[in-house]
mmCIF file of C-alpha atoms and ligand atoms in Angstrom:
data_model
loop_
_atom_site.group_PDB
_atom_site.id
_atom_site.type_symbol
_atom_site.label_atom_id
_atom_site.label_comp_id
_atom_site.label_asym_id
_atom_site.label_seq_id
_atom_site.Cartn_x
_atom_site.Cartn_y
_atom_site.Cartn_z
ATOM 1 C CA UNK T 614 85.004 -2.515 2.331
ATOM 2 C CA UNK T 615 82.314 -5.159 2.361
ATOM 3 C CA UNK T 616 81.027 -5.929 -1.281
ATOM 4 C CA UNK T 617 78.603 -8.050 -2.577
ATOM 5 C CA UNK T 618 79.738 -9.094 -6.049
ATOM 6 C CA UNK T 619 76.197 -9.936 -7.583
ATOM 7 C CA UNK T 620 75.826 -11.818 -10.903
ATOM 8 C CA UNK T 621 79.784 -13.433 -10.655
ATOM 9 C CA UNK T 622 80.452 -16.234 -12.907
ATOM 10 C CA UNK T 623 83.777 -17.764 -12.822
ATOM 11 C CA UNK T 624 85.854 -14.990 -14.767
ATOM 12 C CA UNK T 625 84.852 -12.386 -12.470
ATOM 13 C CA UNK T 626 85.523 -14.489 -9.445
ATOM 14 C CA UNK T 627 89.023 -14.952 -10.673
ATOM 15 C CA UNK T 628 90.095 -11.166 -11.928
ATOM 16 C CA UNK T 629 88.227 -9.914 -9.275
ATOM 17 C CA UNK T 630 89.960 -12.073 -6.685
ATOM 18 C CA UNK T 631 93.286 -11.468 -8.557
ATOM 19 C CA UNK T 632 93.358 -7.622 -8.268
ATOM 20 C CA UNK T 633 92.033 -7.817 -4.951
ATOM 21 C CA UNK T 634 94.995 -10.021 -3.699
ATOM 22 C CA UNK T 635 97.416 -7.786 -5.817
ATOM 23 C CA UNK T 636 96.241 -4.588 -4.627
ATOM 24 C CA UNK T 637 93.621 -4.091 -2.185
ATOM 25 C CA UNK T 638 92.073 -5.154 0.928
ATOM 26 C CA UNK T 639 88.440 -5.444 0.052
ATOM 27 C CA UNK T 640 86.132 -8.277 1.914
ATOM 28 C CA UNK T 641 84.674 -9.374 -1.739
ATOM 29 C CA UNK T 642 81.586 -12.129 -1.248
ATOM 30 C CA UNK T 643 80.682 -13.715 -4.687
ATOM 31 C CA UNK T 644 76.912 -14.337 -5.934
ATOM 32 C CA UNK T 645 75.762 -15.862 -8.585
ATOM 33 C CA UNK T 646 72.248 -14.327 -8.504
ATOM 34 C CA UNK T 647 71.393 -11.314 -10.211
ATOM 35 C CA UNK T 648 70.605 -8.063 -8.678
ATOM 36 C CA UNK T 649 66.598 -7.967 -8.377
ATOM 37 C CA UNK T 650 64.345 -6.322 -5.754
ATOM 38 C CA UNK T 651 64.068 -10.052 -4.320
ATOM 39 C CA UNK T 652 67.755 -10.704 -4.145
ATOM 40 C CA UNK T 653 68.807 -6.997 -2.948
ATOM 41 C CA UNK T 654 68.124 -8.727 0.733
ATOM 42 C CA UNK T 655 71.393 -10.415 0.068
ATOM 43 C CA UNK T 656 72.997 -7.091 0.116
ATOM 44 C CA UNK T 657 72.217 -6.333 3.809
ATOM 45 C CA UNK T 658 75.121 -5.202 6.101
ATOM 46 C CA UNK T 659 77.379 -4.430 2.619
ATOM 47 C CA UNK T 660 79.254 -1.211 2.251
ATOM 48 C CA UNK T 661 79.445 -1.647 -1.560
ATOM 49 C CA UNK T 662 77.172 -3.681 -3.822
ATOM 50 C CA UNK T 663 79.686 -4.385 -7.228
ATOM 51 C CA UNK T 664 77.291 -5.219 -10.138
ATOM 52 C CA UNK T 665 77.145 -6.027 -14.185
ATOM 53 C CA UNK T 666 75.106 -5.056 -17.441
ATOM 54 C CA UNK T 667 71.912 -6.936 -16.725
ATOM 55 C CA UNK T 668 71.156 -6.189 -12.691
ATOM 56 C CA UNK T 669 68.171 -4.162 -11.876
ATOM 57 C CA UNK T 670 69.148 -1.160 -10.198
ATOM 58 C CA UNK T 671 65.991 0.889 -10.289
ATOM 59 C CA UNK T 672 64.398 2.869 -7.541
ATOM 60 C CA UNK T 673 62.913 -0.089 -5.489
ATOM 61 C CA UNK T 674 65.972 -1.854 -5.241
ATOM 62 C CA UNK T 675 67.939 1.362 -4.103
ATOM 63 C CA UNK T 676 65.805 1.428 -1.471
ATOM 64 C CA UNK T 677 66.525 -1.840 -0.161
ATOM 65 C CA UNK T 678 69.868 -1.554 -0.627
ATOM 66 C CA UNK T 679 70.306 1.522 1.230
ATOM 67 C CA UNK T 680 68.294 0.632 4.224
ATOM 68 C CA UNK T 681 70.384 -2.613 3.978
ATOM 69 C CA UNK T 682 73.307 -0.481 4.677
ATOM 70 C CA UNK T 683 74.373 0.088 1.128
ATOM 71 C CA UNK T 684 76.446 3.366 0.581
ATOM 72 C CA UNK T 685 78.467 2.806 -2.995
ATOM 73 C CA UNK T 686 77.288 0.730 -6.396
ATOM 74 C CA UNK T 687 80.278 0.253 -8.201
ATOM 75 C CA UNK T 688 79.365 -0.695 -11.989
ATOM 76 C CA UNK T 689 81.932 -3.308 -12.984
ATOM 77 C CA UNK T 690 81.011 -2.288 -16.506
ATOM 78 C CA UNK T 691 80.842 1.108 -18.561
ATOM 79 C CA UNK T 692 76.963 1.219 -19.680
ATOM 80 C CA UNK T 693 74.953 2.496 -16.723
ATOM 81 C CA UNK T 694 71.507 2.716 -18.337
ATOM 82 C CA UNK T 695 70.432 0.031 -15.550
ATOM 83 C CA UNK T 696 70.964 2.411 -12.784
ATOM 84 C CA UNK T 697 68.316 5.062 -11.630
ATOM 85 C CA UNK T 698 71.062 7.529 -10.670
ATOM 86 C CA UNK T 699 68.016 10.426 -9.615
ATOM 87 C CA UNK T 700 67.100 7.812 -7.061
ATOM 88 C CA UNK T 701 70.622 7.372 -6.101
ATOM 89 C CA UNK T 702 71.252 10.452 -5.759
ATOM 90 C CA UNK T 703 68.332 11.038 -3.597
ATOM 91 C CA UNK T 704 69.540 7.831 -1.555
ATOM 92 C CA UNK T 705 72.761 9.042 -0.880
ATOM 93 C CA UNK T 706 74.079 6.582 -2.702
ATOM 94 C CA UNK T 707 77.605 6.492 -4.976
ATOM 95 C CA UNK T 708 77.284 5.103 -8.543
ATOM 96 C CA UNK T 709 80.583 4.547 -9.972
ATOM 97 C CA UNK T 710 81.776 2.456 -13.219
ATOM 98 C CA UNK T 711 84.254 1.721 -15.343
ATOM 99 C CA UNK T 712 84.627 3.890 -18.042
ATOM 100 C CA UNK T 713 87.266 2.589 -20.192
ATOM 101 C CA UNK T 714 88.554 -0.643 -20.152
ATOM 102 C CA UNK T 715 89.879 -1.854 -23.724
ATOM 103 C CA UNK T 716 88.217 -0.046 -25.946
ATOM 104 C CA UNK T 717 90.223 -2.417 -28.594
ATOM 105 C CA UNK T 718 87.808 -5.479 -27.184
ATOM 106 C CA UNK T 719 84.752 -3.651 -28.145
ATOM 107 C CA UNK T 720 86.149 -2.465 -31.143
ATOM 108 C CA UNK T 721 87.799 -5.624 -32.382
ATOM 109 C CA UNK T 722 84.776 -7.671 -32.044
ATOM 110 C CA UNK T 723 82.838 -5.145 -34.307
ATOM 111 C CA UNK T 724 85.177 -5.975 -37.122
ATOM 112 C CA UNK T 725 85.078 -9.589 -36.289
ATOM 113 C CA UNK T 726 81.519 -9.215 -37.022
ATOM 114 C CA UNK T 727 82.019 -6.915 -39.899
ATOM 115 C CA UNK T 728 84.060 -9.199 -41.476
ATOM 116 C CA UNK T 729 82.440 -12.744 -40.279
ATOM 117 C CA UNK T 730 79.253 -11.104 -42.169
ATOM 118 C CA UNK T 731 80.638 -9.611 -45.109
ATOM 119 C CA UNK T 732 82.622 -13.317 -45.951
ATOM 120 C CA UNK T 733 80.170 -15.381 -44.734
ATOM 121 C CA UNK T 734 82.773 -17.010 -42.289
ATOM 122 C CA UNK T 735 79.810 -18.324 -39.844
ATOM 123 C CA UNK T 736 77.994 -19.813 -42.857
ATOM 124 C CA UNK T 737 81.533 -21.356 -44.743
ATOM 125 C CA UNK T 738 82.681 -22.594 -41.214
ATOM 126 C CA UNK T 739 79.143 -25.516 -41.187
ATOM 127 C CA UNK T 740 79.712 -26.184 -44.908
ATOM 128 C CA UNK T 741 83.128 -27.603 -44.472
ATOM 129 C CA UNK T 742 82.439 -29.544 -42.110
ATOM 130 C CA UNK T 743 79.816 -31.135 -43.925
ATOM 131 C CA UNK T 744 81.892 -31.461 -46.502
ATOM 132 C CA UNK T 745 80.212 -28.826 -48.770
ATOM 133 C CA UNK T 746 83.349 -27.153 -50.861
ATOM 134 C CA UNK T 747 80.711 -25.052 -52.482
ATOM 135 C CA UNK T 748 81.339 -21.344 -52.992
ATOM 136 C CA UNK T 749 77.798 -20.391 -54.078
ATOM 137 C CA UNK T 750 75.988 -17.558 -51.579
ATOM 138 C CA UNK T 751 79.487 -17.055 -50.148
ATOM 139 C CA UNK T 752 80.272 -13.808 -52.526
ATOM 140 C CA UNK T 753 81.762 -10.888 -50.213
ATOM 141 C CA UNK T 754 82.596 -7.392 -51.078
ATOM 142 C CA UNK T 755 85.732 -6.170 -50.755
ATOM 143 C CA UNK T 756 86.029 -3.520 -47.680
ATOM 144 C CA UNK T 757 88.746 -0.905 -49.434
ATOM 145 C CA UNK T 758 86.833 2.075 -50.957
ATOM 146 C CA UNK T 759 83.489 1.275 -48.930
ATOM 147 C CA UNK T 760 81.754 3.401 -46.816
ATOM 148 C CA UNK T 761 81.135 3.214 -42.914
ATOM 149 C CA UNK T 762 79.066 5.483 -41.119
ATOM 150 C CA UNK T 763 79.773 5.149 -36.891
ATOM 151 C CA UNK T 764 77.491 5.999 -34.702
ATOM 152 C CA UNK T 765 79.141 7.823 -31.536
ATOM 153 C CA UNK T 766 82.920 8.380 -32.323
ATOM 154 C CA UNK T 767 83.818 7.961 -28.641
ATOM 155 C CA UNK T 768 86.963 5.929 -27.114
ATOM 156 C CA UNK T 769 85.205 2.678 -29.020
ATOM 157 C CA UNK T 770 84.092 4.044 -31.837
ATOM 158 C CA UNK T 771 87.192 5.973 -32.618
ATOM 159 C CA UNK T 772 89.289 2.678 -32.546
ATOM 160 C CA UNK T 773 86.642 0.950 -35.172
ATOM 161 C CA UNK T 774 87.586 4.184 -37.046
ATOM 162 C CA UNK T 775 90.968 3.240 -37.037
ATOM 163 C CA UNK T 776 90.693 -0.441 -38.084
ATOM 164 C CA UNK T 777 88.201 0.266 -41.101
ATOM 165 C CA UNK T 778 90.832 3.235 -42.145
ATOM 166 C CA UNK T 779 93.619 0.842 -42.215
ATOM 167 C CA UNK T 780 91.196 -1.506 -44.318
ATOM 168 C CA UNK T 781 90.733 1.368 -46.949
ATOM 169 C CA UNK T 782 87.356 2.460 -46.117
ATOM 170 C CA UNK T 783 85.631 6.279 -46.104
ATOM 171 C CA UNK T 784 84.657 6.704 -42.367
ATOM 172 C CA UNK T 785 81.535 8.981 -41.387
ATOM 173 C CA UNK T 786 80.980 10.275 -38.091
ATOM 174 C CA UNK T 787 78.078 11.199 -36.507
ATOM 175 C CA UNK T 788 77.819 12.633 -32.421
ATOM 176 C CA UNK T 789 76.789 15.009 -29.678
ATOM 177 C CA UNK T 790 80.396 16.942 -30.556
ATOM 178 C CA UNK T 791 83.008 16.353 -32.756
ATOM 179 C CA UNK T 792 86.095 14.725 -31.113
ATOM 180 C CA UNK T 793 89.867 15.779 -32.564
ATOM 181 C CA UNK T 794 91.249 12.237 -31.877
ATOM 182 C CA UNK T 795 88.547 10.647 -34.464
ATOM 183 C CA UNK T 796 89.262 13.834 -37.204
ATOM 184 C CA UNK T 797 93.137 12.723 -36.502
ATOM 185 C CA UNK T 798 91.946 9.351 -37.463
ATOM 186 C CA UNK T 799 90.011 10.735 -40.980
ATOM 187 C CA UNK T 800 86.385 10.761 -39.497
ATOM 188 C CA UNK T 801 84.578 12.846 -41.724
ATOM 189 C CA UNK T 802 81.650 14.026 -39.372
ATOM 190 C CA UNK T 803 78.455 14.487 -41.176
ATOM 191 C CA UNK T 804 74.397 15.029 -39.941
ATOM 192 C CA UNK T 805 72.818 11.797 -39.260
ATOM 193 C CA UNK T 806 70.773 11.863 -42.460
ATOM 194 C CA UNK T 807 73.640 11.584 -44.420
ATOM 195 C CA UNK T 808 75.171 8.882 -42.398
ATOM 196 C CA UNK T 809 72.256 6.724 -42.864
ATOM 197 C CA UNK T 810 72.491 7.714 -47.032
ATOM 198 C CA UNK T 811 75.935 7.774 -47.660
ATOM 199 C CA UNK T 812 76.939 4.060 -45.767
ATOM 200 C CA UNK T 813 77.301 0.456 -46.404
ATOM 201 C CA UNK T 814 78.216 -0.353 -43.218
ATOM 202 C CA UNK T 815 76.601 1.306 -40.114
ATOM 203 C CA UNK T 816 77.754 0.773 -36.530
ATOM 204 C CA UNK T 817 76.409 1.666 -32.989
ATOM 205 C CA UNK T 818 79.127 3.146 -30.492
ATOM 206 C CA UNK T 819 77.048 5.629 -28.871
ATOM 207 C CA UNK T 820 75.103 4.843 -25.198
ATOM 208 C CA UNK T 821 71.636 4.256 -24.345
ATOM 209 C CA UNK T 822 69.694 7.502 -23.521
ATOM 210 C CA UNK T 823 66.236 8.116 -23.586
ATOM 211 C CA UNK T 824 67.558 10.324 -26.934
ATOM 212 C CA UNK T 825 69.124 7.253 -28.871
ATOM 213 C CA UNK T 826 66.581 4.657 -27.909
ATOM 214 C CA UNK T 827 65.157 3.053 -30.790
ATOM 215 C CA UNK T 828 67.685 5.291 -32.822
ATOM 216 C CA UNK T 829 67.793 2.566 -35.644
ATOM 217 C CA UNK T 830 63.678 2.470 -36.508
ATOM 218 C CA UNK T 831 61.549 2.030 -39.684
ATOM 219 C CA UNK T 832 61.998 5.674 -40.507
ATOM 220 C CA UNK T 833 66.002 5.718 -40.064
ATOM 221 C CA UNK T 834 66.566 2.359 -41.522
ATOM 222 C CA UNK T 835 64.278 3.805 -44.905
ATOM 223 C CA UNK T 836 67.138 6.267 -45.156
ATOM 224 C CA UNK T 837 69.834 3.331 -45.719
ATOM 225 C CA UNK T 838 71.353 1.993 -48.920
ATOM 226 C CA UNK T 839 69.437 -0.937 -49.783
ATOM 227 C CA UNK T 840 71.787 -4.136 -48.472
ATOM 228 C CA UNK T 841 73.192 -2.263 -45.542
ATOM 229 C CA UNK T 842 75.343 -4.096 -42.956
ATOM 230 C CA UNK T 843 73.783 -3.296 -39.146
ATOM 231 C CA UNK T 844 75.971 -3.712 -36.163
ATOM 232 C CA UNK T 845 75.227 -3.047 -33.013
ATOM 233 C CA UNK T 846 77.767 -3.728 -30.077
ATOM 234 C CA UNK T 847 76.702 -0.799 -27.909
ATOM 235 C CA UNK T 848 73.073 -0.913 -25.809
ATOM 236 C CA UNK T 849 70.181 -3.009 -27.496
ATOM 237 C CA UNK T 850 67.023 -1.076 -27.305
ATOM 238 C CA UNK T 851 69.211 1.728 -29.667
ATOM 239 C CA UNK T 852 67.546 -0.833 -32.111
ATOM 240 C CA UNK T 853 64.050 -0.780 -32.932
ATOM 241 C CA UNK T 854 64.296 -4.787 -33.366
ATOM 242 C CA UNK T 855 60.241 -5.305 -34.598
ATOM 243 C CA UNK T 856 61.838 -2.928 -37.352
ATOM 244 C CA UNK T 857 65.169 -4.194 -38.542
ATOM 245 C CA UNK T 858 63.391 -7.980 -38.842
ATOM 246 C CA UNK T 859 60.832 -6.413 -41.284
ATOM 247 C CA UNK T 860 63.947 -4.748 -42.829
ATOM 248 C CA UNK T 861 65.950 -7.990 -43.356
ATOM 249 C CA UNK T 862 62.192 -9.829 -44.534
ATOM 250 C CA UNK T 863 62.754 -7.256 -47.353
ATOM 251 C CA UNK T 864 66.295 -7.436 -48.159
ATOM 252 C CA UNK T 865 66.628 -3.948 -47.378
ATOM 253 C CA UNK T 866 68.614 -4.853 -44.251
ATOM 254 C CA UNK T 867 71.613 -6.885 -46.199
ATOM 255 C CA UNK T 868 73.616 -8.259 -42.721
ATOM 256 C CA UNK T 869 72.826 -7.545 -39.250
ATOM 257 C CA UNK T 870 75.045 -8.352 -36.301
ATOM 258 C CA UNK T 871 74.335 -8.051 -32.755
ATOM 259 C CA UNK T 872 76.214 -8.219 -29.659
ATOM 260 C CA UNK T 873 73.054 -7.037 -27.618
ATOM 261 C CA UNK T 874 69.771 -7.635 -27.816
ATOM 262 C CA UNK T 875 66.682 -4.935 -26.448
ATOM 263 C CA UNK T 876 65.550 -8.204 -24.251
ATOM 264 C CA UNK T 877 69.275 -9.555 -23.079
ATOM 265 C CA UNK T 878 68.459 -9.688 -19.697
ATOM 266 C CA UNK T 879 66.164 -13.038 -20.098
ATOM 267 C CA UNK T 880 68.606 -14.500 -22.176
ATOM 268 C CA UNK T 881 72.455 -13.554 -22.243
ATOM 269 C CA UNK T 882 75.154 -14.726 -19.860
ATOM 270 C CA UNK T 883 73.361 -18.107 -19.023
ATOM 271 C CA UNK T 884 73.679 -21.551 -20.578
ATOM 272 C CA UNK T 885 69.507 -22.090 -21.596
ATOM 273 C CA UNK T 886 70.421 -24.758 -24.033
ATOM 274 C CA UNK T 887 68.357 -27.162 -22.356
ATOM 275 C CA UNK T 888 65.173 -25.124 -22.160
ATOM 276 C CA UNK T 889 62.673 -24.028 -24.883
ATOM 277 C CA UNK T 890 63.575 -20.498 -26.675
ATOM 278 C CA UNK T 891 60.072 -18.592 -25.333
ATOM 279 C CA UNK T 892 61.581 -14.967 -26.982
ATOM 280 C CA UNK T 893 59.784 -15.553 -30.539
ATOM 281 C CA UNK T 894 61.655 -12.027 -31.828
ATOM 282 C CA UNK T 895 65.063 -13.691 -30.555
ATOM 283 C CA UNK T 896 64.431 -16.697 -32.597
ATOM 284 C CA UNK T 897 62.773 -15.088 -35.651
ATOM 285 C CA UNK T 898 66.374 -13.309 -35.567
ATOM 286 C CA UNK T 899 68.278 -16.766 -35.447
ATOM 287 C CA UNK T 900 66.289 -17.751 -38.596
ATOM 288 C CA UNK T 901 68.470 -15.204 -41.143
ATOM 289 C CA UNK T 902 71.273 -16.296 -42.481
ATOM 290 C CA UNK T 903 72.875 -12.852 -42.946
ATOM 291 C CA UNK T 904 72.409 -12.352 -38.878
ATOM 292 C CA UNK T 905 75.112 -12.939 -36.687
ATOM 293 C CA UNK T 906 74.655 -12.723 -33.069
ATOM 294 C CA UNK T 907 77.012 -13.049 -30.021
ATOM 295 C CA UNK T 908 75.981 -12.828 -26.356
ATOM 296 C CA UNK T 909 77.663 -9.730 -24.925
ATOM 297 C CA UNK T 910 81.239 -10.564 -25.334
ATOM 298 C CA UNK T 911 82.305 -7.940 -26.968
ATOM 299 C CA UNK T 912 84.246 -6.920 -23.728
ATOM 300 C CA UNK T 913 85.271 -10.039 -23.254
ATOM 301 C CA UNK T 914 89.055 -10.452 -23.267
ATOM 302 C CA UNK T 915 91.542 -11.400 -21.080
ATOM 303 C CA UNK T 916 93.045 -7.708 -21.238
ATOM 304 C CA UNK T 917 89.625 -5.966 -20.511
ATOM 305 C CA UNK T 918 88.611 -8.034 -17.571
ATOM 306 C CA UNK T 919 92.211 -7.359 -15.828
ATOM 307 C CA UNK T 920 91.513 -3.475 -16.315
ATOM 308 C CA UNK T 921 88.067 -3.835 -14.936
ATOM 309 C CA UNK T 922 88.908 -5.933 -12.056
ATOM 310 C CA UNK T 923 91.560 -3.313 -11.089
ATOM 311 C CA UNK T 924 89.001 -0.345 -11.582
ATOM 312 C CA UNK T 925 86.545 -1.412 -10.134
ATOM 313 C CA UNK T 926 88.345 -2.172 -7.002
ATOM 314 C CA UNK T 927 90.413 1.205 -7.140
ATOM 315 C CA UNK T 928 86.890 2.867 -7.727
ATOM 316 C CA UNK T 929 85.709 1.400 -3.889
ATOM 317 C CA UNK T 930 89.395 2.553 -2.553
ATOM 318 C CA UNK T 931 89.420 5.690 -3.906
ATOM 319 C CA UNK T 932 85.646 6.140 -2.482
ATOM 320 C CA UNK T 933 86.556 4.578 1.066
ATOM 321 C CA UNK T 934 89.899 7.060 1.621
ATOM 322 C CA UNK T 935 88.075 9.969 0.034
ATOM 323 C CA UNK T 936 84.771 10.160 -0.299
ATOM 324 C CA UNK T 937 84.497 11.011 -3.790
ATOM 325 C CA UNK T 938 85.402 8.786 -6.993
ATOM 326 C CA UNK T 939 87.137 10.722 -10.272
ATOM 327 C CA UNK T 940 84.503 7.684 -12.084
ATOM 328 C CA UNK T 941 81.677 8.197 -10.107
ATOM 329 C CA UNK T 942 78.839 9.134 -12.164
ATOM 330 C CA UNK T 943 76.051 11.342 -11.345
ATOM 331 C CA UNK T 944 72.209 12.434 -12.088
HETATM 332 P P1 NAD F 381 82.163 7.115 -24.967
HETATM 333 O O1 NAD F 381 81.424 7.857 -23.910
HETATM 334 O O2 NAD F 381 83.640 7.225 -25.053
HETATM 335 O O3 NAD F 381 81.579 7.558 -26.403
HETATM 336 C C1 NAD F 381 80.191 7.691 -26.640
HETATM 337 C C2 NAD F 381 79.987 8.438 -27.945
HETATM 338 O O4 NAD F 381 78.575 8.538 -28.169
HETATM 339 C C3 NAD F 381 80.530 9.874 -27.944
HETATM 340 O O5 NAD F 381 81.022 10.157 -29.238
HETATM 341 C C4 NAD F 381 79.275 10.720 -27.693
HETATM 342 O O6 NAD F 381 79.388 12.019 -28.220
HETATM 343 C C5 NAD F 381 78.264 9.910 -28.484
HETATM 344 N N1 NAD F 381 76.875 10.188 -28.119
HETATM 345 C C6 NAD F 381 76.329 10.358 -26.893
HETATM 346 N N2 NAD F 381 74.997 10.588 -27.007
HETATM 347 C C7 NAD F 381 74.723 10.537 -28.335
HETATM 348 C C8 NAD F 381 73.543 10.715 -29.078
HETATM 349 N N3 NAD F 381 72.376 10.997 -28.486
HETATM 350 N N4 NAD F 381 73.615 10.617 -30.416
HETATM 351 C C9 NAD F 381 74.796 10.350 -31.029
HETATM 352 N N5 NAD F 381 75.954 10.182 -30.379
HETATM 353 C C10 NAD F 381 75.910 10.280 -29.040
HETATM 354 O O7 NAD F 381 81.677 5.597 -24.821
HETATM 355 P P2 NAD F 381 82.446 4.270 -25.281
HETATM 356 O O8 NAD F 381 83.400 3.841 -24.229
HETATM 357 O O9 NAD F 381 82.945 4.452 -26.664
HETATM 358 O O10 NAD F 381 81.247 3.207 -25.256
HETATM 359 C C11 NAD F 381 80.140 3.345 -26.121
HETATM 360 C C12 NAD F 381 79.055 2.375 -25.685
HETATM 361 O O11 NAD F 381 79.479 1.042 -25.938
HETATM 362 C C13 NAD F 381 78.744 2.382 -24.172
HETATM 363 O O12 NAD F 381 77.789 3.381 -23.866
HETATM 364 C C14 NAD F 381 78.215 1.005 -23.928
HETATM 365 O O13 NAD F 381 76.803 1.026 -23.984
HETATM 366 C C15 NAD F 381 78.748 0.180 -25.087
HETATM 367 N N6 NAD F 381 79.644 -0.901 -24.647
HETATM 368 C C16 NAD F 381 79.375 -2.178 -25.029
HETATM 369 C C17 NAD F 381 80.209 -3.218 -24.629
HETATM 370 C C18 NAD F 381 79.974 -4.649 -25.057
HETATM 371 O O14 NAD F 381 80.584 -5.555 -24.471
HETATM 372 N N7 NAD F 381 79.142 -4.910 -26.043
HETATM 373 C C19 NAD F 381 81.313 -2.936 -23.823
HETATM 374 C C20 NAD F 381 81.573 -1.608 -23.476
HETATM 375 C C21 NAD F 381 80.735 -0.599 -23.896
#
């Protein structure tokens, strides 16, 4: 098939290009634009349009895209709260996505930040270097015989389960159904309410639905143990992020670390360091010391991007030779 790759930066041009040579026979042409009702024109004569996270692929750029020719948009990614599927649907388009790559990426990176917060790692790492050997506002906790409360027990939240077990901790799940694999693991599942009570350590590993936006608000977060630890590695607008920065102004928010961000899309994946910050929220954020924040990598290893690459492309195969996609994902 012909597919536009939109949004490639180098990584994807080389796993992409990789599986492609080792397996299939697609015609892949890289861009580095994002997807946008401006740039959909780019798509025009393409079978498949392959895109990531932060493309727009609402109802007006459907449209283009299928009078361009378009038939399949393969997500190279497992979030597809981007896509208008009613409009795809009505299109005739195909959506189909990844929908598990390593969830051990995801995971691990949400106990990097667990535990880069909780020992003040980002903050001990400067202070060397400057030669400060000082130890004061460094004090962790230890993590045996604490309490975290995840949020969506799915194939990434199930393998945080399994870390923080091994650390010692109590693990409370909360989700749409209770899943065996996670009460194998010792999830105890428990309503939300109690969740929010009963943990020091909350994390987000459910997706972004019109029911879990803003999720995290003023009202859940006044539920919370005073000094909670946020993290959120799943969608960003499942935090209410006007909220949590009044939250961590009062010290009722005690660490907070991000992997996404409700306004990404202006920011992540690009080098800006030359240009003036213009988010004021984003940089009220950077202010905190007990914030950590990382730019959507929590995907990113080596391992995940060779399972996505292959996927993706056996996602357009299977949809070429069949017609249909076992990861297609509908209305
Ligand atoms: P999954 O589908 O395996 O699990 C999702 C879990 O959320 C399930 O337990 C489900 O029951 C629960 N859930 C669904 N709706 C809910 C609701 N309204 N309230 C509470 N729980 C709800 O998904 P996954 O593979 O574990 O991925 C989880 C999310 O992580 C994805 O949706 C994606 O947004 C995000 N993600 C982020 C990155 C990253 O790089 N930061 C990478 C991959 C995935």
């Amino acid at each position: 098939m012909k597919v536009a790759v939109f949004s490639t930066k180098p990584y994807d041009e080389q796993f992409l290009g990789q599986a492609n040579q080792e397996a299939h026979q697609h015609e892949l042409t890289f861009l580095e634009t994002r997807l946008n009702e401006t740039t959909a024109a780019l798509a025009q004569g393409f079978d498949a349009v392959c895109v990531f996270v932060n493309d727009q692929v609402d109802a007006p750029v459907l449209e283009k895209l299928a009078a361009g020719g378009t038939r399949v948009i393969a997500l190279r990614c497992a979030g597809f709260n981007n896509v208008d599927l009613k409009a795809a649907e009505r299109l005739g388009l195909a959506v189909v996505r990844v929908p598990a790559y390593s969830p051990y990426a995801v995971a691990e990176h949400t106990v990097a930040m667990i535990l880069t917060l909780n020992r003040q790692i980002h903050r001990a790492y400067h202070r060397i270097r400057e030669g400060n050997f000082a130890l004061d506002g460094l004090l962790g906790f230890d993590l045996r015989g604490r309490t975290v409360g995840i949020i969506g027990t799915g194939r990434i939240g199930v393998e945080v389960a399994r870390i923080m077990r091994g650390f010692g901790c109590r693990v409370l799940g909360y989700a749409h159904k209770v899943h065996k694999e996670a009460e194998e693991v010792g999830v105890e599942y428990v309503p939300l309410d109690e969740l929010f009570a009963e943990s020091d350590i909350i994390t987000l590993h459910c997706p972004l639905t019109p029911e879990t936006h803003h999720l995290i608000d003023a009202e859940a977060m006044a539920k919370m143990k005073d000094g909670v630890m946020l993290i959120n590695t799943s969608r960003g607008a499942i935090v209410d992020t006007g909220a949590v920065i009044e939250g961590l102004k009062s010290g009722h928010i005690g660490y907070l670390g991000l992997d996404v961000y409700e306004e990404e899309g202006d920011l992540f994946f690009e080098d800006l360091s030359n240009l003036v910050l213009q988010d004021d929220v984003f940089a009220r954020l950077l202010t905190f010391p007990n914030v950590v924040i990382t730019g959507h990598q929590a995907f990113f290893t080596h391992d995940a991007l060779e399972s996505i690459a292959h996927t993706t492309l056996g996602n357009l195969s299977e949809w070429e030779e069949t017609g249909q996609c076992a990861n297609a994902v509908k209305a």
